[in-house]
C-alpha cells in the first residue's frame, strides 16, 4: 500500500473518533507493508488519557512488534497528527522503523525533539515523514477545534505550510 492509501485509513479512524466526540486522531500499524491494525483516540469515550491512537496500537501489539523488530521485519506507524511525547516515547521504545504523520502539532508534537534526546534514543534509526494528506485531515481537526479551541489555528496552519 502507498503512504496515501494508509493515511486515508488513518483519516477514517480520525473521523470515527470525532463522531464519538473524541479527539480526532487515527493511527495504523504495519509490519512489512501489511496492515496489522488501526486505532483511534478514545480518551473521552473511555474517560482516561491513556488511549491515544498510537499508544493503543503499541499496547495491544507490543509483543508482536518486539518479535517483528527482533526478526528484522520492517515496522511502521502512520498517524494523522504528529505524536505527543507520550506516544513518541512509546514509538521509540518499540524500535519502530518509520513514523509517518499528516499534520505537525504546534502544541504537543514531539517528533522534533529526537536530536535533543540522549544517544540511546537518537541511535534508534527511525525515519520520520510528515505532511501526508494534510489538506484532507485539516478539516477534521478544524471541526474539533471549533468545539474545543485547542489550537491557535493560524499557528497550526503556518507550521504545516498552509498559510
Tab-separated table of C-alpha atoms in Angstrom:
chain	number	residue	atom	x	y	z
A	1	UNK	CA	0.000	0.000	0.000
A	2	UNK	CA	1.110	3.553	-0.636
A	3	UNK	CA	1.565	6.210	2.043
A	4	UNK	CA	-1.553	7.937	0.748
A	5	UNK	CA	-3.673	4.771	0.977
A	6	UNK	CA	-2.545	4.031	4.523
A	7	UNK	CA	-3.043	7.643	5.619
A	8	UNK	CA	-6.586	7.518	4.194
A	9	UNK	CA	-7.276	4.634	6.594
A	10	UNK	CA	-5.855	6.636	9.500
A	11	UNK	CA	-8.028	9.599	8.483
A	12	UNK	CA	-11.122	7.381	8.514
A	13	UNK	CA	-10.209	6.395	12.075
A	14	UNK	CA	-9.890	10.085	12.980
A	15	UNK	CA	-13.352	10.739	11.534
A	16	UNK	CA	-14.758	7.901	13.627
A	17	UNK	CA	-13.094	9.325	16.738
A	18	UNK	CA	-14.599	12.745	16.024
A	19	UNK	CA	-18.052	11.214	15.553
A	20	UNK	CA	-17.738	9.804	19.092
A	21	UNK	CA	-16.639	13.219	20.466
A	22	UNK	CA	-13.062	12.011	20.882
A	23	UNK	CA	-10.036	13.985	19.753
A	24	UNK	CA	-9.813	13.139	16.018
A	25	UNK	CA	-6.602	11.162	15.707
A	26	UNK	CA	-6.277	7.898	13.829
A	27	UNK	CA	-3.309	5.546	13.519
A	28	UNK	CA	-2.341	2.442	11.553
A	29	UNK	CA	0.323	-0.174	12.368
A	30	UNK	CA	2.097	-2.002	9.543
A	31	UNK	CA	4.656	-4.791	9.545
A	32	UNK	CA	6.396	-5.451	6.236
A	33	UNK	CA	3.855	-3.186	4.492
A	34	UNK	CA	0.939	-5.292	5.773
A	35	UNK	CA	-1.690	-3.594	7.919
A	36	UNK	CA	-1.796	-5.210	11.335
A	37	UNK	CA	-4.368	-2.955	12.980
A	38	UNK	CA	-5.809	0.539	13.113
A	39	UNK	CA	-6.894	2.631	16.049
A	40	UNK	CA	-8.339	5.971	17.078
A	41	UNK	CA	-8.167	8.248	20.061
A	42	UNK	CA	-10.665	7.099	22.713
A	43	UNK	CA	-9.818	9.356	25.653
A	44	UNK	CA	-13.224	10.967	26.163
A	45	UNK	CA	-15.102	7.795	25.330
A	46	UNK	CA	-13.170	5.733	27.899
A	47	UNK	CA	-12.606	8.532	30.415
A	48	UNK	CA	-8.821	8.248	30.525
A	49	UNK	CA	-5.831	9.998	29.000
A	50	UNK	CA	-4.101	6.736	28.023
A	51	UNK	CA	-5.995	5.784	24.877
A	52	UNK	CA	-4.221	7.824	22.246
A	53	UNK	CA	-4.472	6.212	18.807
A	54	UNK	CA	-0.765	5.373	18.532
A	55	UNK	CA	-0.351	4.227	22.097
A	56	UNK	CA	-3.372	1.925	21.839
A	57	UNK	CA	-1.688	0.135	18.935
A	58	UNK	CA	1.607	-0.131	20.824
A	59	UNK	CA	-0.042	-1.602	23.919
A	60	UNK	CA	-2.215	-4.040	22.004
A	61	UNK	CA	0.579	-5.276	19.739
A	62	UNK	CA	3.688	-4.781	21.880
A	63	UNK	CA	4.771	-8.436	21.791
A	64	UNK	CA	4.184	-8.709	18.062
A	65	UNK	CA	6.155	-5.515	17.411
A	66	UNK	CA	9.046	-6.729	19.568
A	67	UNK	CA	9.070	-10.060	17.745
A	68	UNK	CA	8.954	-8.330	14.352
A	69	UNK	CA	11.801	-5.944	15.184
A	70	UNK	CA	13.959	-8.791	16.514
A	71	UNK	CA	13.217	-10.766	13.351
A	72	UNK	CA	14.360	-7.823	11.204
A	73	UNK	CA	10.842	-7.092	9.932
A	74	UNK	CA	10.020	-3.504	8.953
A	75	UNK	CA	7.587	-1.811	11.365
A	76	UNK	CA	5.751	1.452	10.649
A	77	UNK	CA	3.164	3.611	12.362
A	78	UNK	CA	1.043	6.135	10.496
A	79	UNK	CA	-0.798	8.826	12.424
A	80	UNK	CA	-2.990	11.684	11.343
A	81	UNK	CA	-1.367	14.016	13.874
A	82	UNK	CA	2.235	14.306	14.990
A	83	UNK	CA	2.526	12.089	18.085
A	84	UNK	CA	2.721	13.669	21.510
A	85	UNK	CA	5.653	12.958	23.836
A	86	UNK	CA	3.781	10.039	25.423
A	87	UNK	CA	3.201	8.280	22.096
A	88	UNK	CA	6.536	9.266	20.560
A	89	UNK	CA	8.393	7.774	23.530
A	90	UNK	CA	6.455	4.534	23.057
A	91	UNK	CA	7.281	4.514	19.343
A	92	UNK	CA	10.989	4.913	20.149
A	93	UNK	CA	10.861	2.301	22.923
A	94	UNK	CA	9.340	-0.198	20.484
A	95	UNK	CA	12.092	0.483	17.908
A	96	UNK	CA	9.568	1.400	15.213
A	97	UNK	CA	11.466	1.928	11.958
A	98	UNK	CA	9.252	4.532	10.341
A	99	UNK	CA	6.769	7.111	11.586
A	100	UNK	CA	4.541	8.833	9.040
A	101	UNK	CA	2.126	11.580	10.013
A	102	UNK	CA	-0.111	14.104	8.332
A	103	UNK	CA	-0.199	17.296	10.397
A	104	UNK	CA	2.518	18.720	12.640
A	105	UNK	CA	1.189	19.596	16.098
A	106	UNK	CA	2.357	23.000	17.422
A	107	UNK	CA	1.082	22.261	20.926
A	108	UNK	CA	2.351	18.822	21.886
A	109	UNK	CA	4.004	17.319	18.795
A	110	UNK	CA	7.192	15.609	19.911
A	111	UNK	CA	8.968	14.235	16.852
A	112	UNK	CA	11.225	17.299	16.623
A	113	UNK	CA	12.824	16.522	19.996
A	114	UNK	CA	14.709	13.473	18.707
A	115	UNK	CA	18.008	15.333	18.103
A	116	UNK	CA	17.931	16.575	21.698
A	117	UNK	CA	17.493	13.177	23.350
A	118	UNK	CA	20.343	11.066	24.661
A	119	UNK	CA	22.311	8.719	22.402
A	120	UNK	CA	20.197	5.684	23.254
A	121	UNK	CA	17.139	7.288	21.633
A	122	UNK	CA	18.991	9.026	18.789
A	123	UNK	CA	20.501	5.718	17.678
A	124	UNK	CA	17.037	4.196	17.157
A	125	UNK	CA	17.388	4.924	13.443
A	126	UNK	CA	13.755	5.941	12.972
A	127	UNK	CA	12.683	7.629	9.760
A	128	UNK	CA	10.093	10.365	10.232
A	129	UNK	CA	7.969	11.612	7.353
A	130	UNK	CA	5.262	14.234	7.547
A	131	UNK	CA	2.779	16.279	5.530
A	132	UNK	CA	0.888	13.326	4.030
A	133	UNK	CA	-2.688	14.345	3.066
A	134	UNK	CA	-2.572	17.488	5.179
A	135	UNK	CA	-5.420	19.104	3.261
A	136	UNK	CA	-7.609	16.038	3.766
A	137	UNK	CA	-7.031	15.852	7.535
A	138	UNK	CA	-7.073	19.571	8.416
A	139	UNK	CA	-10.876	19.980	8.018
A	140	UNK	CA	-11.422	17.141	10.519
A	141	UNK	CA	-9.076	18.752	13.015
A	142	UNK	CA	-10.782	22.084	12.375
A	143	UNK	CA	-14.187	20.634	13.337
A	144	UNK	CA	-12.761	19.560	16.690
A	145	UNK	CA	-11.037	22.910	17.129
A	146	UNK	CA	-14.341	24.759	16.645
A	147	UNK	CA	-15.729	22.854	19.647
A	148	UNK	CA	-12.720	22.770	21.957
A	149	UNK	CA	-10.417	25.565	20.721
A	150	UNK	CA	-7.237	23.512	21.239
A	151	UNK	CA	-5.122	25.332	18.687
A	152	UNK	CA	-4.171	28.774	17.579
A	153	UNK	CA	-5.351	27.913	14.075
A	154	UNK	CA	-3.057	30.400	12.323
A	155	UNK	CA	-0.046	28.916	14.122
A	156	UNK	CA	-1.103	25.377	13.145
A	157	UNK	CA	-1.562	26.382	9.507
A	158	UNK	CA	1.790	28.170	9.411
A	159	UNK	CA	3.607	25.168	10.907
A	160	UNK	CA	2.069	22.998	8.200
A	161	UNK	CA	2.883	25.429	5.368
A	162	UNK	CA	-0.770	26.227	4.711
A	163	UNK	CA	-0.725	29.992	5.199
